[in-house]
Structures are given as C-alpha cells and as structure tokens.
XYZ file of C-alpha atoms in Angstrom:
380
model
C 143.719 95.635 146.610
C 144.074 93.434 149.785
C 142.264 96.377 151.671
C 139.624 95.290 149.400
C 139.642 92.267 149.927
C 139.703 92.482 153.779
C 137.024 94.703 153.525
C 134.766 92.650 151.665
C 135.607 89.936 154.183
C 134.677 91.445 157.093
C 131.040 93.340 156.085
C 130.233 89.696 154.160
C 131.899 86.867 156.185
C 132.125 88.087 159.376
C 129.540 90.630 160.575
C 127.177 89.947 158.334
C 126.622 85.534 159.370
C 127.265 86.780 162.783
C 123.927 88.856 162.966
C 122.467 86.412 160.559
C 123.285 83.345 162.767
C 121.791 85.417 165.986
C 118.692 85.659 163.930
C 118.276 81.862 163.912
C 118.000 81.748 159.534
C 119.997 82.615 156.503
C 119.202 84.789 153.746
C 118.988 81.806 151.400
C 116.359 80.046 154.171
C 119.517 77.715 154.718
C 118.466 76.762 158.647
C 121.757 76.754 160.996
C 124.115 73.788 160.640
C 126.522 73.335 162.948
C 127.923 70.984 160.409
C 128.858 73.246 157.936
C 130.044 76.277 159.993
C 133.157 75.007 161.279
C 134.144 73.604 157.517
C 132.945 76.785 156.268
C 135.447 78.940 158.358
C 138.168 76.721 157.257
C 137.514 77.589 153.703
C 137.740 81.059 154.597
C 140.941 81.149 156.877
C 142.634 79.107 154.134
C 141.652 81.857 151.546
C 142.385 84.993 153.637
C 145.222 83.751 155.067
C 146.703 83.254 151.261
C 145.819 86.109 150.422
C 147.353 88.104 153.758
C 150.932 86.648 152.557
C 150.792 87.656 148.614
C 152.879 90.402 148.508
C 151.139 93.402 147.568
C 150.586 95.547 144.319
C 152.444 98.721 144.682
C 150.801 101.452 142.910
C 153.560 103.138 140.324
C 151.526 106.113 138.652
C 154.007 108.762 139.019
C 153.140 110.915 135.912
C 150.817 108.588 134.540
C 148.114 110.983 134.457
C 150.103 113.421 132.308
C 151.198 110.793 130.180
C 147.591 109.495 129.442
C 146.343 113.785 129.350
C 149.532 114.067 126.631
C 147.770 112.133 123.773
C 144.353 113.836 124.734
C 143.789 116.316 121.670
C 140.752 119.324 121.412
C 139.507 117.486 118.160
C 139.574 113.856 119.488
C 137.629 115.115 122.630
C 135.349 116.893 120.717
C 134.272 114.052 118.783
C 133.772 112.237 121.810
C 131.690 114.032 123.175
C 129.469 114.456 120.044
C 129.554 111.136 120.222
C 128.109 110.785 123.698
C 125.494 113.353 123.439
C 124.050 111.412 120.532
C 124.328 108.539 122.536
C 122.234 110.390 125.018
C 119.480 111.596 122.582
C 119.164 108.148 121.338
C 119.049 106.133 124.983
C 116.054 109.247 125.115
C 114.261 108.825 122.012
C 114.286 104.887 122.382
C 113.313 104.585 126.148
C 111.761 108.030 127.186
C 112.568 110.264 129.767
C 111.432 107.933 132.289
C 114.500 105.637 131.606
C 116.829 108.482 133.529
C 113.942 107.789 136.740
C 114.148 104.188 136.768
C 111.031 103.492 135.657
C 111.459 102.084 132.364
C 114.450 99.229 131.986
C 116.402 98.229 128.663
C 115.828 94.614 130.285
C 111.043 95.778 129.246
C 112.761 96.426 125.222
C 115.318 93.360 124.531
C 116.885 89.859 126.243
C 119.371 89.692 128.972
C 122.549 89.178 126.582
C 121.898 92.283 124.178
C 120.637 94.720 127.330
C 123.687 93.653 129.088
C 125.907 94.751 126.089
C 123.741 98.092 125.668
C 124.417 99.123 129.167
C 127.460 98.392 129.238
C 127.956 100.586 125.987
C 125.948 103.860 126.980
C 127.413 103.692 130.511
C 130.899 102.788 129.666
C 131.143 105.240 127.205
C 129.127 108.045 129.391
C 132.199 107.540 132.518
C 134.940 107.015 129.945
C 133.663 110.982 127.927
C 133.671 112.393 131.507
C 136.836 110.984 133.001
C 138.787 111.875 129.608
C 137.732 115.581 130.097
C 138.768 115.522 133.579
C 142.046 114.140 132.687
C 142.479 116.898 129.518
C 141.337 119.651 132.104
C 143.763 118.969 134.471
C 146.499 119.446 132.131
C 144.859 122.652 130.451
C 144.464 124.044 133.709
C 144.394 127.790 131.916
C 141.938 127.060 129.066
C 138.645 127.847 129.033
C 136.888 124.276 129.100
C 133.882 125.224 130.574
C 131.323 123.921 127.821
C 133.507 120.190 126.988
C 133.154 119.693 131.145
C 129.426 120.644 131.051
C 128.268 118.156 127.915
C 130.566 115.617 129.161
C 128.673 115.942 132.694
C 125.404 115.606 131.116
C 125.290 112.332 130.054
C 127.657 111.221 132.899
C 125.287 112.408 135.609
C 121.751 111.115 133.634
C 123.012 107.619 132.488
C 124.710 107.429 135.223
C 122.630 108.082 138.037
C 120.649 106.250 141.286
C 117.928 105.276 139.744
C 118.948 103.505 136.615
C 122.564 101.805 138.211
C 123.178 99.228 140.178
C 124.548 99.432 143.836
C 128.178 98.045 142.147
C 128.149 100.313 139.520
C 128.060 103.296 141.299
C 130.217 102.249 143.898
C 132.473 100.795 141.025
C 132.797 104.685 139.446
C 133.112 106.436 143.046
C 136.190 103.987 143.250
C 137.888 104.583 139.442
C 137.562 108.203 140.026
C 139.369 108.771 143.397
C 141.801 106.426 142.128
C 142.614 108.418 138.991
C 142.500 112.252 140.635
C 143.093 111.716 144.765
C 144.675 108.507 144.717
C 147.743 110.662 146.511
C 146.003 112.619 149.004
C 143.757 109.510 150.463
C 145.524 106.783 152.869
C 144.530 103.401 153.589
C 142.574 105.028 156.902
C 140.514 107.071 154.797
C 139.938 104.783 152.365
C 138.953 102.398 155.135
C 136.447 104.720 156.535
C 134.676 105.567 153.420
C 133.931 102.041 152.539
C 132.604 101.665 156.095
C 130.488 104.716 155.266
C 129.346 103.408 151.639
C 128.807 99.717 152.887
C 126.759 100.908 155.933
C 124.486 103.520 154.800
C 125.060 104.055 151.381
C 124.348 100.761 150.301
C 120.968 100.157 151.861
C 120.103 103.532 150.245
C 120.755 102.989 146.978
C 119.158 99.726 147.048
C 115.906 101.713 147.824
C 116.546 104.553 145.013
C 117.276 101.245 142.106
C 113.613 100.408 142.509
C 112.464 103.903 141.043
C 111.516 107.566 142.665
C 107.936 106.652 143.245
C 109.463 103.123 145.632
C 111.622 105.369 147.286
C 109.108 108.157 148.134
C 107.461 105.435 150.237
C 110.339 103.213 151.723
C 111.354 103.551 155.328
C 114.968 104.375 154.969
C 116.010 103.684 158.882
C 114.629 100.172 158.613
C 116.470 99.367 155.356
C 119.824 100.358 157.141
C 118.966 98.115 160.362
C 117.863 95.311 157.658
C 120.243 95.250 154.949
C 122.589 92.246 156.691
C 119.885 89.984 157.206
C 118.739 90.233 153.210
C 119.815 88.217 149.813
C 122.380 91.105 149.615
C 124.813 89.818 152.327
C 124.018 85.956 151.149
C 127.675 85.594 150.729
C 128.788 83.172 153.849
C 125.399 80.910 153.361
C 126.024 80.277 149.628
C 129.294 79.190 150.871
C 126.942 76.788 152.885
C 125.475 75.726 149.598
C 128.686 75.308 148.056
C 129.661 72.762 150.512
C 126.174 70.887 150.114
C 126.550 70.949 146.079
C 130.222 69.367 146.199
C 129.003 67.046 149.254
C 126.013 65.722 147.031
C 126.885 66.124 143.438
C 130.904 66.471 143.015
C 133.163 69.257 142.404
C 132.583 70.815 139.367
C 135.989 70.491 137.987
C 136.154 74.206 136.152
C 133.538 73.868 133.873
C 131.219 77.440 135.128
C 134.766 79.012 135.396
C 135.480 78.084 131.965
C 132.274 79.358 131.024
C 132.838 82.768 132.683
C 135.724 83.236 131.007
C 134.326 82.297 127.723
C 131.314 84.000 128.519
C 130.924 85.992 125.202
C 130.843 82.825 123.226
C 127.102 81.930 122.516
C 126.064 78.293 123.309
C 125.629 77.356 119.677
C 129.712 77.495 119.527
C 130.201 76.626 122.887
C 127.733 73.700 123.673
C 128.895 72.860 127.264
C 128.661 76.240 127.994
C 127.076 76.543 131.770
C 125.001 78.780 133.367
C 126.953 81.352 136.418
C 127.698 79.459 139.583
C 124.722 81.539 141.673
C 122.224 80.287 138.807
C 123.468 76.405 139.806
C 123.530 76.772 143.612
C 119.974 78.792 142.847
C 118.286 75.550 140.631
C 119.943 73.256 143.574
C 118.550 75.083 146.463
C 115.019 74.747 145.151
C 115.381 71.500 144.705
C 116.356 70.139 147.489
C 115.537 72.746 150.393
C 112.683 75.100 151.016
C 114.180 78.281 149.275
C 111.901 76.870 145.878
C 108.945 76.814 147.898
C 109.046 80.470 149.289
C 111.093 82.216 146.598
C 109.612 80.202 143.194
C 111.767 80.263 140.585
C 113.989 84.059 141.807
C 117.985 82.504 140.744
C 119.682 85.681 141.152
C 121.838 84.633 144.041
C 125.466 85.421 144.515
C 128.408 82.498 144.930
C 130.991 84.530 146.006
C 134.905 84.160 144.091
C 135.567 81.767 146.988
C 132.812 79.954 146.340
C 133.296 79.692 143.088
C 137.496 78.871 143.335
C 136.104 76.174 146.373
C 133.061 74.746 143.843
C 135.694 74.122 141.172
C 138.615 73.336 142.017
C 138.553 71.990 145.823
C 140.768 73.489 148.539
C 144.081 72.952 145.933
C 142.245 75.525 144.725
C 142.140 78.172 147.736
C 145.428 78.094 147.856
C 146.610 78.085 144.387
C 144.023 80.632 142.429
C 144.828 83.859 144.521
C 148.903 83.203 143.763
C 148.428 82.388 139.809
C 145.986 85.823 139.877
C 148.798 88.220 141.488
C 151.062 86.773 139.085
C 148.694 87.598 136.371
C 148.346 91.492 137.419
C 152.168 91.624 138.201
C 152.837 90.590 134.497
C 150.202 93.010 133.063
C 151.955 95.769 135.281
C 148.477 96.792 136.136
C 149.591 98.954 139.155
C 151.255 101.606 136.940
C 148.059 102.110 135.265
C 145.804 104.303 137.243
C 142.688 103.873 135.071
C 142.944 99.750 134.403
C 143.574 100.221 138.069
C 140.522 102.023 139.351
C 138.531 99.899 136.876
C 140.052 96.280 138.819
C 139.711 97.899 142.481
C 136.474 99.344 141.144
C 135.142 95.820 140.202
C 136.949 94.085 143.259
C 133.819 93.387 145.193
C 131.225 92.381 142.653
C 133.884 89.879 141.455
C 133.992 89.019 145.037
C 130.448 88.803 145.890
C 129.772 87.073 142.460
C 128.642 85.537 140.811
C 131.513 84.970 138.183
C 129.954 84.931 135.163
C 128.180 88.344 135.542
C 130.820 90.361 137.364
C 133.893 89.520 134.798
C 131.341 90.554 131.952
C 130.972 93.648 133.616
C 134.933 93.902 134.430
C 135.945 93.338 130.900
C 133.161 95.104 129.204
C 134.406 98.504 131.341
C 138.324 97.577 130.642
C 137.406 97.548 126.919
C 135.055 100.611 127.039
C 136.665 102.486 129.368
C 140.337 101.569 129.003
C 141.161 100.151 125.733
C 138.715 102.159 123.142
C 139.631 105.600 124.527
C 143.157 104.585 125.060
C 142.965 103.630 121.163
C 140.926 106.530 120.558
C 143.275 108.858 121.900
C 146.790 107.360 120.319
C-alpha cells in the first residue's frame, strides 16, 4: 500500500509540477506562484512523511485462495454466469454493438447518478464472473472447465475493454488480479517497474483508445506520451495550489464534502446540505476568480487529490491525523488477509488519491459490494 502511495507521489507531485513548472503554466492555467510552492511542499512532506512512519499492512493470505475456491460450487457458478451473459445480451440490445467500441455511452441514455450505478453493475459483475472462475479453476485443476472460462471471458473482455473503461478502471482490474493469482511470485521491484511502465506509456494510451476507435485511428500516439504531464491528467500538485487559495479566501471547509462523500448514496432530498465533490468546488472557484472560466467554460471535472481534500477540510491537524485513524481502520477490518478486498483497496489506491473523493469512494465501495460482498454471499 505505501508503494502505492509513493508511487502516486512521485509521477503526480514530483515529476509531474517539475516539468509543469519548467513549462512556465499549470494544467489548471494556475500561473507560477512562488507564494504557494514553498507552502505547498510543506503540505506534502507533512503527509508523506506520516505516512513513511505508519507501520505497514502485512499481507496474510496464506490459503486464502483455497478457502474462498472451497465454497465455489458447479451450480452456483453456473448461475453466475447465466447471469452475466444475460447481462451481456441486455447491455447489447439496449446500447448496440457500438457500446463495446466506445462510441455510444450509458451517460447519451440516462443521468450521471443512475449511469454511474449501471456501470458499476455490468462491470462489477462482468470482473467478479471472471475472477470467480479463475479462482474455481485453480482448485479443479483436472476438470474440464473449458466452456465456464470461455463465457465468463466473454463478457469480461467486451464490458470490460479500452474503449468503454476508464484509465482507473483498467488499471484498477490489472491490479486486483495480480494480487489475487501472482501476488507471491511479484516483489516490490517488479511491482515498481510495472507501474512505471503503466503510468508512462500505458496511460497516455489508453487515454487515446477512451475517446473511441475512429479518435484513436487518427491520434499521434508519440506526442500523447511526451504530453501527458503537462495535461488536466497530472493536475494533482496545482489543485493543491487551489486548495490553498480556497482556504486562504473562503475558510476551511470543516468536513462538510467529506461528509458528503461518505454519504454519497443519500440523495439531496434526505440529505439537504449535501455538497458537491471537492474537484467540482475548486472547479466553480477557479472560474470565478482566475482565467480557467474564461478558456475552459463551464468543464468541472478536475481532480483534488485525498491530500487536498484531508488539507481543504480539516487543516494540517488533519495531515497528520487522517492517514493514522485510516491504518487503524484497515488493521481492524483485517483487510490484509483478504486477497480480493485487498486487490480491490490497492486497486482503487490511486483514483482515491488523485480524487476527487466523492467519485472515487463510489467507485471503491460500489466494486467492494459487487465484487466482494455479493459473490462472497453468493457463494456461502
């Protein structure tokens, strides 16, 4: 987990401003204050430097696999697999073939809130059919499971594919699934290396291949990898920036969008103070009070990074504080013996940390219940 979070640190706070600063201009159009730098880099040694003395999360899955493969019965995965296919013919029937190409979004058919909770259904339950019949396979090493691996891959590999997922997403499943089945054979190193590899190339790649097959027929691939740190993608450090201008001018905002993350499946008829994600806010205050509204209109889908939004909320108390209360919250879950709530957590670990809040813990819990919970249930 702290490789993680090291990781994430160095692509978004350290390489990625440095090039950015060299360039003269942020992502966000934020111009170059030395004013904020220096209070910026405090923020981030006081974060990193908590989080360098938590003691770690020792992984415990000795056997775990065979223990969740145990309950797995030839009737049960049957079923879910029926279940999946169907799920497939209707995701087919309702947005064409053209859906599995990125050309046609759930987002053209129905609002943000219900296309969030349909994609997070059909791809949930897509990984979680797939993984399951891994996990049964490797126990029945001698049966002849041919036919539940090839309809489980089917919807896996359509649903889940480059042009209909998100950079996260993908990355997100790469991660559960060498946690699950290679989690012994791959050391820190390697690990290391292949998010160098995935953060480097990968990622500008599959940023092209999210806008559609006919985009990337035409994009320049070489000039997307040379670009990528200079783009709204690595906006992390300046909305940090922004952070610090929001608090200077208008207060701290005393928990109330990390409440609202948390709470963020309550509508806003029940829950009336209910506030929009942190990026949304430092979005609406960045058009109004610096050029970003002139040149980018009304676009709000900006990160605020977990530091950001720890920082934004609850001050530097805060920084040091949050990271402690959150290890003792995994420690007490015992989330380390459980390679799949695991995967799903390291999987997640930096959307959360890129943010904003609000949208990346909808998308962590929605896979823990989908992924975890129902199939754990399922399976009993």
């Amino acid at each position: 987990m702290k490789l993680m979070i090291f990781s994430f640190g160095y692509f978004f706070h350290y390489l990625a401003p440095l090039i950015q600063i060299r360039n003269g201009v942020f992502p966000n159009y934020l111009p170059i204050d030395n004013q904020y730098i220096p209070r910026v880099n405090l923020i981030l040694l006081i974060f990193y430097t908590v989080i360098l003395f938590l003691p770690s999360l020792k992984m415990n899955f000795l056997h775990s696999n065979k223990l969740v493969a145990e309950n797995i019965t030839k009737s049960k995965l049957d079923l879910f697999n029926v279940i999946t296919i169907l799920m497939l013919i209707m995701v087919t029937l309702l947005f064409g073939p053209n859906y599995f190409l990125g050309k046609v979004s759930i987002y053209d058919f129905y609002n943000t809130s219900i296309s969030l909770i349909i994609i997070a259904v059909i791809n949930g339950v897509s990984v979680a059919n797939f993984l399951y019949t891994l996990l049964f396979i490797t126990r029945m090493r001698n049966s002849n499971n041919f036919f539940r691996l090839f309809f489980s891959f089917i919807p896996f590999v359509l649903i889940n594919n480059i042009f209909t997922l998100s950079r996260y997403y993908l990355a997100f499943i790469i991660i559960l699934f060498v946690i699950v089945f290679f989690r012994d054979k791959i050391r820190p190193f390697s690990f290391m290396f292949l998010l160098f590899i995935g953060i480097t190339i990968l990622f500008p790649i599959l940023n092209i291949f999210r806008d559609g097959v006919d985009i990337y027929l035409t994009n320049d691939i070489l000039s997307r990898l040379s670009e990528q740190y200079t783009q709204l993608h690595f906006d992390s450090y300046s909305q940090i920036i922004t952070s610090l201008k929001y608090v200077d001018n208008r207060g701290y905002m005393l928990g109330k969008t990390t409440i609202s993350s948390l709470l963020f499946f309550l509508p806003r008829s029940i829950f009336t103070v209910k506030t929009e994600g942190l990026g949304y806010v430092l979005a609406e205050y960045l058009g109004e009070t610096t050029v970003y509204g002139q040149i980018l209109g009304d676009f709000n889908n900006l990160s605020a990074s977990f530091i950001s939004e720890i920082f934004v909320n609850f001050s530097y108390f805060g920084l040091l504080l949050v990271p402690w209360l959150l290890f003792f919250i995994l420690k007490h879950t015992k989330i380390e013996s459980e390679p799949v709530l695991y995967g799903i957590l390291l999987g997640f670990s930096f959307f959360i940390m890129r943010g904003d809040f609000m949208s990346s813990f909808a998308y962590f819990i929605g896979a823990i219940v989908i992924i975890y919970f129902i199939p754990k249930k399922f399976f009993s």
